[in-house]
Short mmCIF file of C-alpha atoms in Angstrom, two decimals:
data_model
loop_
_atom_site.label_atom_id
_atom_site.label_comp_id
_atom_site.label_asym_id
_atom_site.label_seq_id
_atom_site.Cartn_x
_atom_site.Cartn_y
_atom_site.Cartn_z
CA MET A 1 -104.93 74.22 48.30
CA THR A 2 -106.52 77.22 46.66
CA ARG A 3 -105.27 79.39 43.85
CA GLU A 4 -105.91 82.83 42.52
CA ALA A 5 -108.06 83.40 39.46
CA GLY A 6 -105.99 83.16 36.31
CA THR A 7 -103.23 81.07 37.92
CA PRO A 8 -102.68 77.76 36.08
CA GLY A 9 -103.68 74.68 38.04
CA PRO A 10 -101.45 71.67 38.50
CA ASP A 11 -100.67 69.40 35.54
CA LEU A 12 -100.26 66.31 37.67
CA VAL A 13 -100.85 65.03 41.18
CA VAL A 14 -98.86 62.01 42.38
CA ARG A 15 -99.96 60.33 45.62
CA ALA A 16 -97.93 57.76 47.52
CA ARG A 17 -98.07 56.18 50.95
CA ARG A 18 -94.29 56.02 50.84
CA ALA A 19 -92.40 58.81 49.09
CA LEU A 20 -88.75 59.69 49.65
CA VAL A 21 -88.82 63.32 50.74
CA ASP A 22 -85.99 64.95 52.72
CA GLY A 23 -84.33 61.55 53.06
CA VAL A 24 -87.34 59.93 54.76
CA LEU A 25 -90.07 57.64 53.44
CA ARG A 26 -93.43 59.19 54.32
CA PRO A 27 -96.91 59.68 52.89
CA ALA A 28 -96.93 62.50 50.36
CA THR A 29 -98.84 64.09 47.55
CA VAL A 30 -96.58 65.69 44.98
CA VAL A 31 -98.23 68.49 43.01
CA VAL A 32 -96.60 69.21 39.64
CA ARG A 33 -97.01 72.39 37.63
CA GLY A 34 -95.16 73.03 34.37
CA GLY A 35 -92.97 69.97 34.90
CA VAL A 36 -91.73 71.25 38.27
CA VAL A 37 -92.64 70.15 41.80
CA HIS A 38 -94.96 72.96 42.95
CA GLU A 39 -95.98 71.59 46.33
CA ILE A 40 -95.51 68.55 48.55
CA ARG A 41 -98.36 67.84 50.95
CA SER A 42 -98.99 65.21 53.55
CA ASP A 43 -101.13 62.49 52.03
CA ASP A 44 -104.24 63.36 54.02
CA ALA A 45 -104.26 67.08 53.09
CA PRO A 46 -107.15 68.44 50.98
CA GLY A 47 -106.77 67.88 47.28
CA PRO A 48 -106.19 70.67 44.75
CA THR A 49 -109.03 72.68 43.31
CA SER A 50 -108.75 72.62 39.56
CA GLY A 51 -110.79 75.66 38.59
CA GLY A 52 -111.07 73.95 35.22
CA ALA A 53 -109.81 70.67 33.85
CA ASP A 54 -108.78 68.27 36.58
CA PRO A 55 -105.08 67.44 36.65
CA ALA A 56 -103.76 64.05 35.69
CA ARG A 57 -103.28 61.78 38.67
CA VAL A 58 -100.90 58.95 39.51
CA ASP A 59 -101.64 56.79 42.53
CA VAL A 60 -98.57 54.86 43.56
CA PRO A 61 -99.53 51.32 44.68
CA ASP A 62 -99.37 50.76 48.43
CA ASP A 63 -96.62 48.17 48.03
CA ALA A 64 -94.45 50.56 45.97
CA VAL A 65 -92.27 53.58 46.77
CA LEU A 66 -92.00 56.96 45.05
CA LEU A 67 -88.35 57.94 44.53
CA PRO A 68 -86.57 60.77 42.74
CA GLY A 69 -85.28 59.86 39.32
CA ALA A 70 -81.70 58.63 39.38
CA VAL A 71 -78.89 60.74 37.91
CA ASP A 72 -76.15 58.88 36.03
CA SER A 73 -73.24 61.24 35.56
CA HIS A 74 -70.98 58.66 33.87
CA VAL A 75 -72.43 57.44 30.55
CA HIS A 76 -70.59 56.86 27.28
CA VAL A 77 -73.22 57.42 24.59
CA ASN A 78 -70.61 57.20 21.77
CA GLU A 79 -72.69 59.19 19.26
CA PRO A 80 -71.69 60.71 16.86
CA GLY A 81 -68.98 58.65 15.25
CA ARG A 82 -69.40 55.31 17.03
CA SER A 83 -73.16 55.01 17.01
CA ARG A 84 -72.85 51.29 16.18
CA TRP A 85 -71.56 50.98 19.75
CA GLU A 86 -74.38 53.05 21.29
CA GLY A 87 -76.48 56.13 20.55
CA PHE A 88 -78.60 58.79 22.21
CA TRP A 89 -81.90 57.07 21.41
CA SER A 90 -80.91 53.63 22.71
CA ALA A 91 -78.89 54.84 25.71
CA THR A 92 -81.58 57.19 26.98
CA GLU A 93 -84.30 54.59 26.48
CA ALA A 94 -82.21 52.23 28.62
CA ALA A 95 -81.91 54.99 31.20
CA ALA A 96 -85.66 55.57 31.34
CA ARG A 97 -86.31 51.83 31.76
CA GLY A 98 -83.80 51.76 34.62
CA GLY A 99 -85.25 54.69 36.56
CA VAL A 100 -82.57 57.13 35.42
CA THR A 101 -84.06 60.49 34.42
CA THR A 102 -80.84 62.42 33.80
CA ILE A 103 -77.52 61.39 32.28
CA VAL A 104 -74.32 63.31 31.67
CA ASP A 105 -72.52 62.10 28.56
CA MET A 106 -68.77 61.47 28.62
CA PRO A 107 -66.58 63.23 26.01
CA LEU A 108 -65.35 59.92 24.59
CA ASN A 109 -65.84 57.50 22.77
CA SER A 110 -67.62 59.66 20.24
CA VAL A 111 -65.85 60.90 17.11
CA PRO A 112 -64.96 63.68 17.32
CA ALA A 113 -64.31 63.59 21.05
CA THR A 114 -65.95 66.47 22.90
CA THR A 115 -62.75 68.47 23.34
CA THR A 116 -63.55 71.60 21.28
CA PRO A 117 -66.52 73.96 21.02
CA GLY A 118 -67.20 72.67 17.51
CA ALA A 119 -67.26 69.06 18.67
CA LEU A 120 -69.63 70.01 21.48
CA ARG A 121 -72.00 71.69 19.00
CA TYR A 122 -71.79 68.65 16.73
CA LYS A 123 -72.65 66.29 19.58
CA ARG A 124 -75.42 68.60 20.76
CA ALA A 125 -76.94 68.53 17.28
CA ALA A 126 -76.68 64.73 17.14
CA ALA A 127 -78.66 64.46 20.37
CA ALA A 128 -81.55 66.66 19.24
CA HIS A 129 -84.97 64.97 19.37
CA ARG A 130 -83.39 61.62 20.33
CA LEU A 131 -83.46 61.87 24.12
CA HIS A 132 -85.83 59.90 26.33
CA VAL A 133 -84.30 61.51 29.43
CA ASP A 134 -82.59 64.83 30.10
CA THR A 135 -78.95 64.88 29.04
CA GLY A 136 -75.96 67.06 29.88
CA PHE A 137 -72.43 66.92 28.53
CA TRP A 138 -68.92 66.73 29.95
CA GLY A 139 -66.02 68.26 28.07
CA GLY A 140 -62.62 66.66 27.60
CA ALA A 141 -59.20 67.78 28.80
CA VAL A 142 -56.54 66.44 26.43
CA PRO A 143 -53.13 67.93 25.64
CA GLU A 144 -54.45 69.82 22.59
CA SER A 145 -57.36 71.41 24.49
CA LEU A 146 -55.32 72.86 27.34
CA GLY A 147 -55.45 76.64 27.39
CA HIS A 148 -58.85 76.62 25.66
CA LEU A 149 -61.09 74.90 28.22
CA GLU A 150 -62.94 78.02 29.37
CA ARG A 151 -64.56 78.38 25.94
CA MET A 152 -66.32 75.05 26.47
CA TRP A 153 -67.19 75.95 30.06
CA ASP A 154 -68.89 79.09 28.74
CA LEU A 155 -70.89 76.89 26.34
CA GLY A 156 -72.32 74.99 29.29
CA VAL A 157 -70.41 71.73 29.83
CA TYR A 158 -70.53 70.50 33.43
CA GLY A 159 -66.79 69.83 33.76
CA PHE A 160 -63.79 68.23 32.09
CA LYS A 161 -62.67 64.62 32.02
CA CYS A 162 -59.08 63.51 31.61
CA PHE A 163 -57.14 60.25 31.61
CA LEU A 164 -53.79 59.69 33.26
CA ALA A 165 -53.28 56.44 31.30
CA ASP A 166 -54.21 55.30 27.79
CA SER A 167 -57.93 55.91 27.23
CA GLY A 168 -58.27 53.09 24.70
CA VAL A 169 -59.15 55.42 21.81
CA PRO A 170 -56.59 57.49 19.87
CA GLU A 171 -58.64 60.68 19.70
CA PHE A 172 -58.57 61.11 23.49
CA PRO A 173 -54.91 61.06 24.63
CA ALA A 174 -53.91 61.03 28.28
CA LEU A 175 -52.37 63.88 30.26
CA ASP A 176 -48.95 63.48 31.79
CA ARG A 177 -48.22 64.78 35.28
CA ASN A 178 -47.28 68.29 34.10
CA GLU A 179 -50.30 68.50 31.80
CA LEU A 180 -52.56 67.39 34.65
CA ALA A 181 -51.23 70.26 36.77
CA ALA A 182 -51.76 72.70 33.89
CA ALA A 183 -55.33 71.51 33.36
CA ALA A 184 -56.04 71.78 37.08
CA ARG A 185 -54.73 75.34 37.29
CA GLU A 186 -56.73 76.37 34.23
CA ILE A 187 -59.98 74.79 35.46
CA ALA A 188 -59.51 76.16 38.98
CA GLY A 189 -59.13 79.62 37.44
CA PHE A 190 -62.71 79.67 36.21
CA GLY A 191 -64.23 77.54 38.97
CA GLY A 192 -64.78 74.42 36.90
CA LEU A 193 -64.70 70.72 37.79
CA LEU A 194 -61.95 68.25 36.81
CA LEU A 195 -62.87 64.56 36.41
CA VAL A 196 -60.02 62.06 36.49
CA HIS A 197 -59.61 58.46 35.35
CA ALA A 198 -56.80 57.66 37.77
CA GLU A 199 -54.47 54.84 36.76
CA ASP A 200 -50.69 55.32 36.67
CA PRO A 201 -49.32 54.48 33.20
CA ASP A 202 -45.87 53.54 34.54
CA VAL A 203 -47.34 51.03 36.99
CA LEU A 204 -49.52 49.58 34.23
CA ALA A 205 -46.55 49.30 31.88
CA ALA A 206 -44.54 47.41 34.50
CA ALA A 207 -47.33 44.92 35.25
CA PRO A 208 -47.51 41.55 33.44
CA HIS A 209 -49.82 41.46 30.41
CA PRO A 210 -49.86 37.86 29.18
CA PRO A 211 -52.49 36.80 26.66
CA SER A 212 -54.98 35.07 28.93
CA ARG A 213 -58.63 34.18 29.48
CA ARG A 214 -58.16 34.20 33.27
CA PHE A 215 -59.65 37.15 35.11
CA ALA A 216 -56.98 36.80 37.80
CA ASP A 217 -54.36 37.51 35.13
CA PHE A 218 -56.29 40.51 33.86
CA VAL A 219 -56.61 41.98 37.37
CA ALA A 220 -52.86 41.47 37.86
CA SER A 221 -52.30 43.56 34.73
CA ARG A 222 -54.26 46.47 36.32
CA PRO A 223 -53.00 46.25 39.93
CA ASP A 224 -54.20 48.25 42.92
CA ALA A 225 -50.92 50.17 42.82
CA ALA A 226 -51.89 51.72 39.48
CA GLU A 227 -54.90 53.35 41.15
CA THR A 228 -53.26 54.28 44.43
CA SER A 229 -50.28 55.91 42.71
CA ALA A 230 -52.46 57.95 40.36
CA ILE A 231 -54.86 58.96 43.13
CA ALA A 232 -51.92 60.17 45.21
CA THR A 233 -50.87 62.33 42.24
CA LEU A 234 -54.41 63.67 41.91
CA ILE A 235 -54.63 64.55 45.60
CA GLU A 236 -51.30 66.38 45.40
CA THR A 237 -52.57 68.27 42.36
CA VAL A 238 -55.78 69.29 44.14
CA ARG A 239 -53.74 70.46 47.14
CA ASP A 240 -51.40 72.51 44.94
CA THR A 241 -54.01 74.11 42.67
CA GLY A 242 -57.25 74.18 44.65
CA VAL A 243 -59.15 72.68 41.71
CA ARG A 244 -62.45 70.94 42.40
CA ALA A 245 -61.84 67.33 41.38
CA HIS A 246 -63.95 64.23 41.01
CA LEU A 247 -62.37 60.76 41.08
CA LEU A 248 -64.03 58.47 38.57
CA HIS A 249 -65.01 54.80 39.04
CA LEU A 250 -62.97 53.95 42.16
CA SER A 251 -62.17 50.24 42.07
CA SER A 252 -59.39 49.76 44.61
CA ALA A 253 -60.27 50.01 48.30
CA ARG A 254 -56.58 50.45 49.06
CA ALA A 255 -56.95 54.12 48.11
CA LEU A 256 -59.68 54.78 50.68
CA ASP A 257 -57.42 55.86 53.54
CA MET A 258 -55.67 58.52 51.48
CA ILE A 259 -59.01 59.70 50.08
CA ALA A 260 -60.48 59.98 53.57
CA ALA A 261 -57.41 61.90 54.75
CA ALA A 262 -57.66 64.29 51.81
CA ARG A 263 -61.31 64.97 52.53
CA ASP A 264 -60.59 65.45 56.24
CA GLU A 265 -57.98 67.99 55.16
CA GLY A 266 -60.77 69.87 53.41
CA LEU A 267 -59.62 69.25 49.85
CA PRO A 268 -62.43 69.61 47.28
CA LEU A 269 -62.43 65.97 46.15
CA THR A 270 -65.49 63.83 45.44
CA VAL A 271 -65.51 60.14 44.57
CA GLU A 272 -67.70 57.69 42.67
CA THR A 273 -67.80 53.94 42.34
CA CYS A 274 -69.90 51.67 40.12
CA PRO A 275 -72.46 48.87 40.47
CA HIS A 276 -70.11 46.22 39.06
CA TYR A 277 -67.55 46.89 41.78
CA LEU A 278 -70.23 46.63 44.46
CA VAL A 279 -72.00 43.50 43.22
CA LEU A 280 -69.51 41.39 41.25
CA ASP A 281 -66.17 39.94 42.39
CA VAL A 282 -63.30 38.49 40.42
CA ASP A 283 -63.43 35.09 42.11
CA HIS A 284 -66.85 34.39 40.61
CA LEU A 285 -66.31 35.73 37.08
CA PRO A 286 -66.23 33.12 34.29
CA ASP A 287 -62.88 33.20 32.52
CA GLY A 288 -62.96 34.57 29.00
CA ALA A 289 -66.31 36.33 29.53
CA ALA A 290 -65.39 39.78 28.25
CA GLU A 291 -68.73 41.30 29.24
CA PHE A 292 -67.19 41.59 32.73
CA LYS A 293 -64.00 43.34 31.60
CA CYS A 294 -63.61 46.95 32.66
CA CYS A 295 -60.78 49.32 33.56
CA PRO A 296 -59.98 49.58 36.39
CA PRO A 297 -61.03 45.96 37.00
CA ILE A 298 -63.49 44.18 39.26
CA ARG A 299 -61.54 43.01 42.32
CA ASP A 300 -62.11 40.57 45.21
CA THR A 301 -64.82 40.29 47.85
CA GLY A 302 -62.76 41.89 50.61
CA ASN A 303 -62.22 44.89 48.36
CA GLN A 304 -65.94 44.97 47.63
CA ASP A 305 -66.86 44.96 51.33
CA ALA A 306 -64.51 47.88 51.94
CA LEU A 307 -66.15 49.89 49.14
CA TRP A 308 -69.55 49.34 50.75
CA ASP A 309 -68.20 50.47 54.11
CA ALA A 310 -66.80 53.61 52.48
CA LEU A 311 -70.16 54.39 50.87
CA VAL A 312 -71.96 54.08 54.19
CA ALA A 313 -69.29 56.23 55.88
CA GLY A 314 -69.53 58.92 53.19
CA VAL A 315 -65.96 58.51 51.92
CA ILE A 316 -67.43 57.58 48.52
CA ASP A 317 -70.13 59.99 47.39
CA CYS A 318 -72.05 58.32 44.61
CA VAL A 319 -72.70 55.25 42.47
CA VAL A 320 -72.93 55.65 38.68
CA SER A 321 -72.88 53.14 35.85
CA ASP A 322 -69.80 53.98 33.75
CA HIS A 323 -71.93 52.60 30.92
CA SER A 324 -69.31 51.87 28.24
CA PRO A 325 -70.66 49.56 25.54
CA SER A 326 -69.18 48.52 22.23
CA THR A 327 -70.14 46.33 19.32
CA LEU A 328 -70.25 42.59 19.96
CA GLU A 329 -67.32 42.17 17.56
CA ARG A 330 -65.18 44.62 19.54
CA LYS A 331 -66.24 43.18 22.89
CA ARG A 332 -65.38 39.64 21.80
CA ALA A 333 -62.08 40.52 20.14
CA GLY A 334 -59.41 37.93 20.87
CA GLY A 335 -61.87 35.07 21.32
CA GLY A 336 -61.77 35.34 25.11
CA ASP A 337 -58.28 36.83 25.51
CA LEU A 338 -59.13 39.54 28.03
CA GLN A 339 -56.20 41.71 26.99
CA GLN A 340 -57.74 42.20 23.55
CA ALA A 341 -61.45 42.66 24.37
CA TRP A 342 -63.01 46.09 24.81
CA GLY A 343 -62.88 47.17 28.44
CA GLY A 344 -66.28 48.50 29.37
CA ILE A 345 -69.52 47.31 30.99
CA ALA A 346 -72.97 48.00 29.55
CA GLY A 347 -75.03 48.56 32.68
CA LEU A 348 -77.08 51.75 32.43
CA GLN A 349 -80.49 50.05 32.51
CA VAL A 350 -79.72 47.68 35.39
CA GLY A 351 -77.27 49.55 37.63
CA VAL A 352 -79.71 51.03 40.14
CA VAL A 353 -81.60 47.74 40.42
CA ALA A 354 -78.38 45.77 40.99
CA VAL A 355 -77.16 48.14 43.71
CA ALA A 356 -80.56 48.23 45.45
CA ASP A 357 -80.70 44.42 45.53
CA ALA A 358 -77.15 44.16 46.93
CA ALA A 359 -77.86 46.91 49.47
CA ARG A 360 -80.98 45.12 50.64
CA ARG A 361 -78.96 41.96 51.24
CA ARG A 362 -76.64 44.04 53.42
CA GLY A 363 -79.50 45.60 55.38
CA ILE A 364 -79.20 48.98 53.67
CA GLY A 365 -82.44 50.73 52.74
CA ILE A 366 -83.58 52.26 49.47
CA GLU A 367 -83.19 55.71 51.07
CA ALA A 368 -79.39 55.33 51.03
CA VAL A 369 -79.37 53.82 47.54
CA SER A 370 -81.36 56.79 46.22
CA ALA A 371 -78.98 59.23 47.90
CA TRP A 372 -76.02 57.54 46.19
CA THR A 373 -77.63 57.21 42.75
CA ALA A 374 -79.69 60.41 42.53
CA GLN A 375 -78.93 63.15 45.04
CA ALA A 376 -75.14 62.80 45.20
CA PRO A 377 -74.45 62.57 41.43
CA ALA A 378 -76.69 65.60 40.89
CA ARG A 379 -74.75 67.53 43.53
CA VAL A 380 -71.36 66.53 42.09
CA ALA A 381 -72.31 67.52 38.54
CA GLY A 382 -74.10 70.72 39.57
CA LEU A 383 -77.55 69.59 38.39
CA HIS A 384 -79.35 71.69 40.96
CA ALA A 385 -82.92 70.87 39.90
CA LYS A 386 -82.32 67.12 39.88
CA GLY A 387 -81.81 64.25 42.30
CA SER A 388 -84.46 64.82 44.97
CA ILE A 389 -88.19 65.31 45.36
CA ALA A 390 -88.30 68.92 46.48
CA VAL A 391 -90.33 72.05 45.72
CA GLY A 392 -88.76 73.82 42.75
CA ASN A 393 -87.02 70.72 41.40
CA ASP A 394 -87.92 69.05 38.14
CA ALA A 395 -90.66 66.47 38.70
CA ASP A 396 -88.42 63.51 37.87
CA LEU A 397 -90.03 60.60 39.68
CA VAL A 398 -89.73 56.83 39.80
CA VAL A 399 -92.19 54.23 41.07
CA TRP A 400 -90.11 51.52 42.71
CA ALA A 401 -91.57 48.07 43.49
CA PRO A 402 -89.22 46.74 46.20
CA ASP A 403 -90.54 43.17 46.14
CA ARG A 404 -91.01 42.75 42.39
CA ALA A 405 -88.38 40.43 40.92
CA LEU A 406 -86.50 41.32 37.77
CA THR A 407 -84.64 38.73 35.70
CA VAL A 408 -82.32 40.39 33.19
CA ASP A 409 -82.98 39.18 29.65
CA VAL A 410 -80.22 40.67 27.52
CA ALA A 411 -82.46 40.60 24.44
CA ARG A 412 -84.89 42.95 26.19
CA LEU A 413 -82.33 45.53 27.28
CA ALA A 414 -82.64 48.78 25.36
CA HIS A 415 -78.96 49.54 24.81
CA ARG A 416 -77.77 48.88 21.29
CA ASN A 417 -75.65 45.71 21.52
CA PRO A 418 -77.07 42.64 23.29
CA THR A 419 -74.39 41.91 25.85
CA SER A 420 -74.31 42.72 29.55
CA ALA A 421 -72.55 41.72 32.75
CA TRP A 422 -76.01 41.41 34.30
CA ALA A 423 -77.48 38.91 31.81
CA GLY A 424 -79.46 36.11 33.45
CA ARG A 425 -79.27 37.55 36.98
CA THR A 426 -82.43 37.93 39.06
CA PHE A 427 -82.79 40.94 41.35
CA THR A 428 -85.38 41.78 43.98
CA GLY A 429 -86.74 45.24 43.27
CA SER A 430 -87.80 46.81 40.00
CA VAL A 431 -88.65 50.12 38.33
CA THR A 432 -92.28 50.05 37.19
CA ARG A 433 -92.75 53.67 36.08
CA THR A 434 -90.47 56.61 35.29
CA LEU A 435 -91.65 60.20 34.98
CA LEU A 436 -89.53 62.99 33.49
CA ARG A 437 -90.68 66.46 34.50
CA GLY A 438 -94.08 64.95 35.25
CA ARG A 439 -94.40 63.07 31.97
CA THR A 440 -94.31 59.26 31.91
CA VAL A 441 -91.34 58.06 29.88
CA PHE A 442 -91.52 54.39 30.93
CA ASP A 443 -94.38 52.22 32.20
CA ALA A 444 -93.58 48.55 32.72
CA ASP A 445 -97.24 47.57 32.93
CA LEU A 446 -98.07 48.70 29.39
CA PRO A 447 -97.66 46.44 26.35
CA ASP A 448 -94.06 46.18 25.16
CA ASP A 449 -94.53 48.49 22.17
CA ALA A 450 -96.08 51.21 24.34
CA GLN A 451 -93.83 51.13 27.41
CA VAL A 452 -91.61 53.99 26.22
CA PRO A 453 -93.27 56.94 24.42
CA PRO A 454 -91.53 59.21 21.89
CA PRO A 455 -88.51 61.13 23.18
CA ALA A 456 -89.24 63.91 25.68
CA GLY A 457 -85.76 64.61 27.05
CA LEU A 458 -83.96 67.94 26.87
CA ARG A 459 -80.30 68.82 26.37
CA LEU A 460 -79.12 70.41 29.60
CA ASN A 461 -77.05 73.54 29.88
CA ARG A 462 -75.02 74.40 32.97
CA ARG A 463 -75.43 78.10 32.26
CA GLY A 464 -79.19 78.18 32.77
CA ARG A 465 -81.87 76.38 34.73
CA ASP A 466 -81.56 72.62 34.37
CA GLY A 467 -84.05 71.46 31.80
CA VAL A 468 -83.59 74.42 29.42
CA ALA A 469 -83.05 73.13 25.89
CA TRP A 470 -79.98 74.11 23.91
CA PRO A 471 -80.71 76.39 20.95
CA GLU A 472 -80.53 74.64 17.63
CA PRO A 473 -77.41 75.56 15.63
CA GLY A 474 -77.90 77.60 12.49
CA VAL A 475 -76.86 76.50 9.03
CA GLU A 476 -73.41 78.10 9.14
CA GLU A 477 -72.79 76.83 12.67
CA SER A 478 -73.78 73.31 11.62
CA ARG A 479 -71.33 73.46 8.71
CA ARG A 480 -68.51 74.45 11.06
CA ASP A 481 -69.57 71.69 13.51
CA ASN A 482 -69.14 69.02 10.86
CA LEU A 483 -65.63 70.28 10.26
CA GLY A 484 -64.87 70.03 13.98
CA ALA A 485 -64.24 73.78 14.22
#
């Protein structure tokens, strides 16, 4: 490679015998300039001429693989307002350690919820200088925000989340069927994206809810019919309004046929599932262990097998964490009564590793896992410079050691409260280095206190190129933000 006089040389050259480029593992040299992939060469091509200082260089070990950074589009950071549950610093450090280079933050369980322009500015300010990975934001569709959603879209949120059943927090009420239709029409009008937590409140209300430590009883209280009924409503709404919709955290495989039919019909519906549904099953969960409680719930092994089949067939698009932590006190409420404990799994740091290990056991390669955890979530969210190693994309890269074992020590996880559904499990495969726009943000082979450098992540804005920082609010704007204006 040659360059003209006065043209800046590369910042970084990354060489790997196995790099995932265009869906195939092959030898590659990735040349990075200004945090962006400038060129991808075959590994035996001539090296760059520096014309000055030589670029930094990363040589990926021969037994490792270079992957694109994962994109987790379903993360509850909880800051501001519930930062004892989680926060931007701790959540994004966990992401970097888990090979996730971009997250999109959910509009709850922060206080205020991200349902107004003022709340978005407040959250944006709270995230400043605290991000180890790049971070975008979803907005919220609640009854009070209907008719005003385009203002938040213009401020750069990536879409709007709603619940059809109780969200678990009072500041984020659910939409009824008519409100869902109104939100869909409004969002379709400006070309936005609607995200839906699909459980039918009437089905949930009719199900038994006895105080119980038994996971079988908890699953019975959130039956498959709650999902299938709500998903049928969502599909009808998409058909009637034309809104682009994304189905969150699919748990029940019984909805797969109707989802496949809707997609065959050409409806603009995408679907995600989560690592806990793909790796854990209700028959092997210890009763009373609330770290495994989530809504919708973990179901049986036959259900799990069907979810894997749907991923391979392309009926499910992506796998994201639905990282939803709380304080230990809130998670253990009720002393093991699963009806009282907080329903959320803290899995951001371990999700990709857990799915890769389970995929390997099923004979599925890391190429597919990366497509589900990086490329597809980026596509769904509209993060066009993320999710793949390609010229023009951000140089978000992960060194993956496929044979390196990882035993999850909950005390060494970066998220704020030391509880996890993955505690004590050993996986084959591990993230050893994470680079964000060409800058190392995690290196497992450094001493513990040097593995993660100071924050380098940016707040992402849908309106501009991914990676462009939000402007800092002025004094008057900050005052309005704190009032929730």
